[in-house]
Structure formats: structure tokens, C-alpha cells
Short mmCIF file of C-alpha atoms in Angstrom, two decimals:
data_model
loop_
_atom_site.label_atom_id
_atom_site.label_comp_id
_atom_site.label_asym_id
_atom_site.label_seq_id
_atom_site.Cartn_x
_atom_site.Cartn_y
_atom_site.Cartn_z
CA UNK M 22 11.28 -36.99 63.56
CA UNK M 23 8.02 -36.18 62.47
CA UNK M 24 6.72 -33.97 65.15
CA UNK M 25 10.37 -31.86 64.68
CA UNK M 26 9.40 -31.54 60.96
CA UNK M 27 6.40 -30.03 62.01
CA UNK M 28 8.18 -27.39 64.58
CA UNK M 29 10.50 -26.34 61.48
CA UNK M 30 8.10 -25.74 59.39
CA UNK M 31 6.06 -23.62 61.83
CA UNK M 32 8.84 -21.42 62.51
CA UNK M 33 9.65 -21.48 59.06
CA UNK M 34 5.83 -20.00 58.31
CA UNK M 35 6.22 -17.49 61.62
CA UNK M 36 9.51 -16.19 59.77
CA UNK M 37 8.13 -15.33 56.56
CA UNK M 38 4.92 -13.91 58.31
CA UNK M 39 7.42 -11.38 59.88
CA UNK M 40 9.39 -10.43 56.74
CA UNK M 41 6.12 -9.91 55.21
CA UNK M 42 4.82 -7.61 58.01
CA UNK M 43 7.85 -5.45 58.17
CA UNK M 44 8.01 -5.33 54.10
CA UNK M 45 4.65 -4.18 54.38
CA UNK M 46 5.71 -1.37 57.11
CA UNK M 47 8.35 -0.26 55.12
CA UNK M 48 7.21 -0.34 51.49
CA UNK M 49 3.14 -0.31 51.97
CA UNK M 50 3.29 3.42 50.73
CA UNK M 51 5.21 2.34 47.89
CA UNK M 52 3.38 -1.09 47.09
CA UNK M 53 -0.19 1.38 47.15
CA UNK M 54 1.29 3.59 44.84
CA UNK M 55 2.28 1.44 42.17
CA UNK M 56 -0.77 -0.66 42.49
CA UNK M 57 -2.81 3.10 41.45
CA UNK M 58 -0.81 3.58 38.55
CA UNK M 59 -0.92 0.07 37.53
CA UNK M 60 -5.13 0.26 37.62
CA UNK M 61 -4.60 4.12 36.05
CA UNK M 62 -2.50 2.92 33.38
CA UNK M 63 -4.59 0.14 32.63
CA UNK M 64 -7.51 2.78 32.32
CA UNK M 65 -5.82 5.27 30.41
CA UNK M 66 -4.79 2.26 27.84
CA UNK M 67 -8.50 1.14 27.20
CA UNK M 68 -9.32 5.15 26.80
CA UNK M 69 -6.88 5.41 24.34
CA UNK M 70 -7.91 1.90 22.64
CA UNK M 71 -11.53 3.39 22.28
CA UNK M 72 -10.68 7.12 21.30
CA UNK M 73 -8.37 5.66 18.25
CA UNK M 74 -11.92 3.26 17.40
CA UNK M 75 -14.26 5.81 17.13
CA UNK M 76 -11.45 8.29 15.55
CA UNK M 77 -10.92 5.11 12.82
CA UNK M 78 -14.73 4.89 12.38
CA UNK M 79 -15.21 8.71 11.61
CA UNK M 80 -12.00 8.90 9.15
CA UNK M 81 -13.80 5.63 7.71
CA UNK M 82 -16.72 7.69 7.09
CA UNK M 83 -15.56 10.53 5.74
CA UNK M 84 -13.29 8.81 3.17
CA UNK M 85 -16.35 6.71 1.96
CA UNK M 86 -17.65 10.35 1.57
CA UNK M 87 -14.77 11.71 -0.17
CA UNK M 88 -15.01 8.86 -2.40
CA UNK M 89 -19.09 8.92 -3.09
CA UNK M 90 -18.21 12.57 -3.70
CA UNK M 91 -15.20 12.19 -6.62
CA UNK M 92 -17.64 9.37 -8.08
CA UNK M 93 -20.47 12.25 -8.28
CA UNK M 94 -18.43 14.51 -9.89
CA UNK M 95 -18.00 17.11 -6.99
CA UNK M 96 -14.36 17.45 -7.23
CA UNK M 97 -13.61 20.19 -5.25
CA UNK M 98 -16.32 19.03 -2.26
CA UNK M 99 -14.10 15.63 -2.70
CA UNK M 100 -10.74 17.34 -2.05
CA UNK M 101 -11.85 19.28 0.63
CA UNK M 102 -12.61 15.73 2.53
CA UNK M 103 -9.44 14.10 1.31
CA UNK M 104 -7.22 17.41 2.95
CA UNK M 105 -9.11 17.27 5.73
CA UNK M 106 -7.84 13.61 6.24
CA UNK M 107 -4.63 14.23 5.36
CA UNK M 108 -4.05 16.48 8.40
CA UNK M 109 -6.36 15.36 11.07
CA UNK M 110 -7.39 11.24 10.06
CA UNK M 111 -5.58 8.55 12.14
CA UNK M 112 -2.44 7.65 10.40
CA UNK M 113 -3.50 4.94 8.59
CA UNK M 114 -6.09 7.12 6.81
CA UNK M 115 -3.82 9.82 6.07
CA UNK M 116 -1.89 7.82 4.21
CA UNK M 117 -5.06 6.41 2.33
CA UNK M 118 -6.29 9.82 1.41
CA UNK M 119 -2.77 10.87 -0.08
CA UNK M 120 -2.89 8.07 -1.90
CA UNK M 121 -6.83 8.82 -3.39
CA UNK M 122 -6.22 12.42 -3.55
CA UNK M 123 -2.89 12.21 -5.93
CA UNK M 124 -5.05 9.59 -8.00
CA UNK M 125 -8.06 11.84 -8.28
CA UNK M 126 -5.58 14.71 -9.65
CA UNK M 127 -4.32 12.35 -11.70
CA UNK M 128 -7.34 11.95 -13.48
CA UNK M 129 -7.97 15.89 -13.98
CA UNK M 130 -4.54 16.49 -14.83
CA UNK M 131 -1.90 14.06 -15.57
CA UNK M 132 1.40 15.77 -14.01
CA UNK M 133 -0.12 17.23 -11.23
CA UNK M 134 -1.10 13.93 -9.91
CA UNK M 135 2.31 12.44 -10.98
CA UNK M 136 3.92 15.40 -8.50
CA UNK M 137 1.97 14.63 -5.70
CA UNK M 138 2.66 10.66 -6.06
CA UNK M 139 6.34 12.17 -6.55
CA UNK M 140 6.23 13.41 -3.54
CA UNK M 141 4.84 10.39 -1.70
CA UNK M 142 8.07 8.38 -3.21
CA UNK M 143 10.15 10.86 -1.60
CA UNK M 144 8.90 10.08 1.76
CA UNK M 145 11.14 8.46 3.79
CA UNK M 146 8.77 7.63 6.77
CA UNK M 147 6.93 5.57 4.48
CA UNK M 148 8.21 1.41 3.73
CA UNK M 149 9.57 0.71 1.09
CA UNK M 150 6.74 -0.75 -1.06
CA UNK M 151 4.69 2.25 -0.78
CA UNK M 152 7.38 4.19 -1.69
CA UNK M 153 7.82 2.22 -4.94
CA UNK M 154 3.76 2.06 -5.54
CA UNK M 155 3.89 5.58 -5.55
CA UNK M 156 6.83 5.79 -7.95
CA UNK M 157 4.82 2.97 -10.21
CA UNK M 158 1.92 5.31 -10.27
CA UNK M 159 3.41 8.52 -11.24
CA UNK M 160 5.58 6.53 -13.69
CA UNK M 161 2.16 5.06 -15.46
CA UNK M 162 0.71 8.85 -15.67
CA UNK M 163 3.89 9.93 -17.66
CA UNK M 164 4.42 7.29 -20.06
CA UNK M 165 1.74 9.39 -22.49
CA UNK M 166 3.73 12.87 -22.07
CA UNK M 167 5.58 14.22 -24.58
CA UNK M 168 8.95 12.76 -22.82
CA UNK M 169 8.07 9.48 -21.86
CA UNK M 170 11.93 8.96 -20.62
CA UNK M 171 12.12 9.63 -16.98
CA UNK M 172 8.87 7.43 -17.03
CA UNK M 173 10.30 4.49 -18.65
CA UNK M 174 13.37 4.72 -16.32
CA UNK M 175 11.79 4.41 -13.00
CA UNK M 176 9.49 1.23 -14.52
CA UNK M 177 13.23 -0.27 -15.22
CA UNK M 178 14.44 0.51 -12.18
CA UNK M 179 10.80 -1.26 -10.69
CA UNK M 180 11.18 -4.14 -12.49
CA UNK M 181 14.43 -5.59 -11.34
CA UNK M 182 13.17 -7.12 -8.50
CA UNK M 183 9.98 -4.85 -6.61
CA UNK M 184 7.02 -6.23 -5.50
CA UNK M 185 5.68 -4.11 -8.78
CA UNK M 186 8.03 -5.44 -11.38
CA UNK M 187 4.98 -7.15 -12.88
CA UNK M 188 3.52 -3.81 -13.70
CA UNK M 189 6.78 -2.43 -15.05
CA UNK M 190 7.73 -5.31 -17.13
CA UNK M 191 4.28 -5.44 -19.13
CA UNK M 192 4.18 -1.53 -18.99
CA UNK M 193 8.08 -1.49 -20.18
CA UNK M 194 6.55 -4.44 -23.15
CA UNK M 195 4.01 -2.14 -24.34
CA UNK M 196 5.91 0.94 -24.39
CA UNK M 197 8.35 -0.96 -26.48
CA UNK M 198 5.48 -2.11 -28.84
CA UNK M 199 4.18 1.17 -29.46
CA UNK M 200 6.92 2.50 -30.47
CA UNK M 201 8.12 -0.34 -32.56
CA UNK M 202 10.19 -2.10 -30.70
CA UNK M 203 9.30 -5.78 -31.19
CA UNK M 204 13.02 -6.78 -29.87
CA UNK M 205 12.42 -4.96 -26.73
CA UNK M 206 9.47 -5.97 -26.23
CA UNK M 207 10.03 -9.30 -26.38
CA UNK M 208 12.56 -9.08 -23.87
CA UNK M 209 10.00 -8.01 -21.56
CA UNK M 210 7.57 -10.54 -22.02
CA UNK M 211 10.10 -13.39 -21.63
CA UNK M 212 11.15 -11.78 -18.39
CA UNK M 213 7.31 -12.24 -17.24
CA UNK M 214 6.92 -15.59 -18.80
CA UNK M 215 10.18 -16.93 -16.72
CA UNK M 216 9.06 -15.31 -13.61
CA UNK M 217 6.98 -18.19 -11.81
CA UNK M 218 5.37 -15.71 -9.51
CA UNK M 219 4.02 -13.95 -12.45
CA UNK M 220 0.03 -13.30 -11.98
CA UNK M 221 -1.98 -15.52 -14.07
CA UNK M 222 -4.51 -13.17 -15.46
CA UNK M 223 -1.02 -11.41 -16.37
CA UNK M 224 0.29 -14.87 -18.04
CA UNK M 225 -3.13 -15.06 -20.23
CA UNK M 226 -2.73 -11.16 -21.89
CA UNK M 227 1.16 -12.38 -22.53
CA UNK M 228 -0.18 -14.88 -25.16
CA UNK M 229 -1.52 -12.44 -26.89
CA UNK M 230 1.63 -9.88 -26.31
CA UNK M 231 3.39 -12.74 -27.90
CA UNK M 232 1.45 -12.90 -30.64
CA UNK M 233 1.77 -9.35 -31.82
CA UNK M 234 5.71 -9.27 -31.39
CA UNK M 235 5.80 -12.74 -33.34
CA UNK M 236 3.79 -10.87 -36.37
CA UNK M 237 6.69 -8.25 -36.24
CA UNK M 238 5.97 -5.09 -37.64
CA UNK M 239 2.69 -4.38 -40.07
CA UNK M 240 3.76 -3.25 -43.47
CA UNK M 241 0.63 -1.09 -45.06
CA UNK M 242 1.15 -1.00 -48.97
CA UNK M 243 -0.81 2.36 -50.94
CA UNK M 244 -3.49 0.66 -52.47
CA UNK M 245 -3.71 1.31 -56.22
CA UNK M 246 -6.82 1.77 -58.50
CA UNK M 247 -8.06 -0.55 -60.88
CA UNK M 248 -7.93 -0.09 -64.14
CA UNK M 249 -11.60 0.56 -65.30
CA UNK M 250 -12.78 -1.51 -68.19
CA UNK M 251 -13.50 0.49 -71.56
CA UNK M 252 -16.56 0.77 -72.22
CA UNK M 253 -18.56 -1.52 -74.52
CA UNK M 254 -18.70 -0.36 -78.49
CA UNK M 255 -21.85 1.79 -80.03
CA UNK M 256 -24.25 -0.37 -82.07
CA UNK M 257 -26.67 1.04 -84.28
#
């Protein structure tokens, strides 16, 4: 039994020896090919890998430039960097100098950098919650215009719900405050107060939010002017 065992399995060995050999003679061509662009691929895949490291290490460098150059004061050497990005920078760094660049307008000139976040909240290849920061942003530089509305809109529509409503709702508070509006505002602040994912540092300034809308409205009275005393009599 044992030594027929033996002959099966040696014939069973010889057989796939044979299959082997004749899928060699039929497909070796093929089996050589794909083994080339297997070790090409493989090749081209590390180049790749290292050409998008060192261009991520020069974008990093030049936006730590841009930046070192806004800090200094050299606004227009700045921009130049930041464009520059913008249109050659691996994606990731585009995005990052848009971002810097409608910020550092922002700072020079209040609508202009509210357009170009604008137009980053328009962009549908971006996710959603960049989308929304940008909105935020270019919300915050309009709430001191002369028509704060369109502002104050978007921060409602950012605070039912975004990542950012945070932001809105204390923005929203204080918008309501300066114009009067302790009712208002207090409706904001108890939205942030009931939210438990609200920030802490944000919880802390809502105590003293709260304290300002409690003290309602500050009533100045005109001062009047004492009446002087007369004058003590002449002796002689």
C-alpha cells in the first residue's frame, strides 16, 4: 500500500513538472513581460513618491518665505510667493496659499479679501468644511461694513449645525450686542451654553457675555451742574 502511495505521488510530481514546462513554453514571453512592468512600475512609483517629497519640501519653503515676507512688511514680495504657489505648489499647498493670500488682502483691504475667500466658498472641488471656513472668514471681514446683512446671514446659516457654528453663534451674540440687541443676543449665548461640544475657552468669555446682556442696556443721564454756593458776606 505504501510503496503504491509512493508511485502516485511520483507521477503525480512528473505531471505537474510537465504542465509547468509547457506553461512555460507557451506563456514564458508573456510571464517575462509582466514581470518588467511589474519591477518598472514599482520604480516609476518610488520616483514619483520622491519627486512629490522634494516638490512638498520646496513649496514648504517658499510658503515659510511668503509668510517671513507678509510679517516684514513686504507685501507685494509676499504675494508674488503666495501666486507662485497657487499655480505651481503641490496641491496641498495651493490650497494653503489661497487660503494666506485672501487673509493677507484681508488685512490691507477688507472686501477684497472677503472676494477672494468668496471665491474659495464657491469652489466645488473643495470639502465641505473648507468651503464653509472660507464662507466664515469672509463673513467675519464684513460684519464692520456699512451693510453688515449678507454677513450676518451666512454666520446664521453657519451656525445651524457646521463644524464653525461656534464662531457664528458668538459672532451672531456680539453683533446682536452692539447693536442693542440684548434679546438676541441672549439667544445666542444659550445656544453655546447648551451645546456640550462648545470649546471651553469659548464657555469662560460666555460668563462674561452673560453678564453684559443680564445688565440690559446702559442708560447715560446729562449730568447737571451744581449749584455754586454764594459767596460769603463783606465785613468791614
Amino acid at each position: 500500500m505504501a510503496e503504491n502511495n509512493e508511485f502516485i505521488r511520483e507521477v503525480d510530481e512528473d505531471y505537474r513538472r510537465d504542465r509547468i514546462l509547457q506553461i512555460w513554453k507557451r506563456y514564458s514571453g508573456v510571464i517575462i513581460a509582466l514581470a518588467v512592468l511589474l519591477v518598472v512600475g514599482v520604480a516609476g512609483w518610488r520616483y514619483w513618491q520622491n519627486q512629490q517629497r522634494v516638490a512638498a519640501e520646496a513649496a514648504s519653503v517658499q510658503f515659510d518665505e511668503a509668510n517671513r515676507l507678509a510679517r516684514d512688511g513686504k507685501v507685494a514680495e509676499a504675494d508674488k510667493v503666495f501666486d507662485a504657489l497657487e499655480v505651481q505648489g503641490p496641491a496641498g499647498y495651493r490650497l494653503l496659499a489661497r487660503f494666506r493670500s485672501a487673509a493677507e488682502a484681508g488685512k490691507r483691504d477688507a472686501e477684497a479679501g472677503a472676494k477672494e475667500f468668496d471665491t474659495l466658498a464657491g469652489d466645488n472641488s473643495l470639502g465641505d468644511g473648507l468651503r464653509d471656513l472660507a464662507r466664515l472668514r469672509a463673513a467675519l471681514l464684513r460684519l464692520d461694513s456699512a451693510n453688515p446683512d449678507p454677513a450676518l446671514a451666512n454666520l446664521q446659516g453657519l451656525a445651524a449645525g457646521t463644524p464653525f457654528r461656534h464662531t457664528a453663534r458668538e459672532m451672531l451674540g456680539l453683533a446682536a450686542l452692539k447693536k442693542g440687541d440684548f434679546e438676541e443676543a441672549g439667544r445666542w449665548f444659550d445656544q453655546l451654553v447648551a451645546d456640550p461640544e462648545t470649546p471651553r475657552n469659548l464657555r469662560e468669555r460666555i460668563e462674561v457675555y452673560a453678564a453684559l446682556v443680564a445688565g440690559g442696556p446702559v442708560t447715560v443721564t446729562e449730568a447737571k451742574p451744581e449749584v455754586a454756593a454764594p459767596p460769603p458776606p463783606i465785613t468791614r
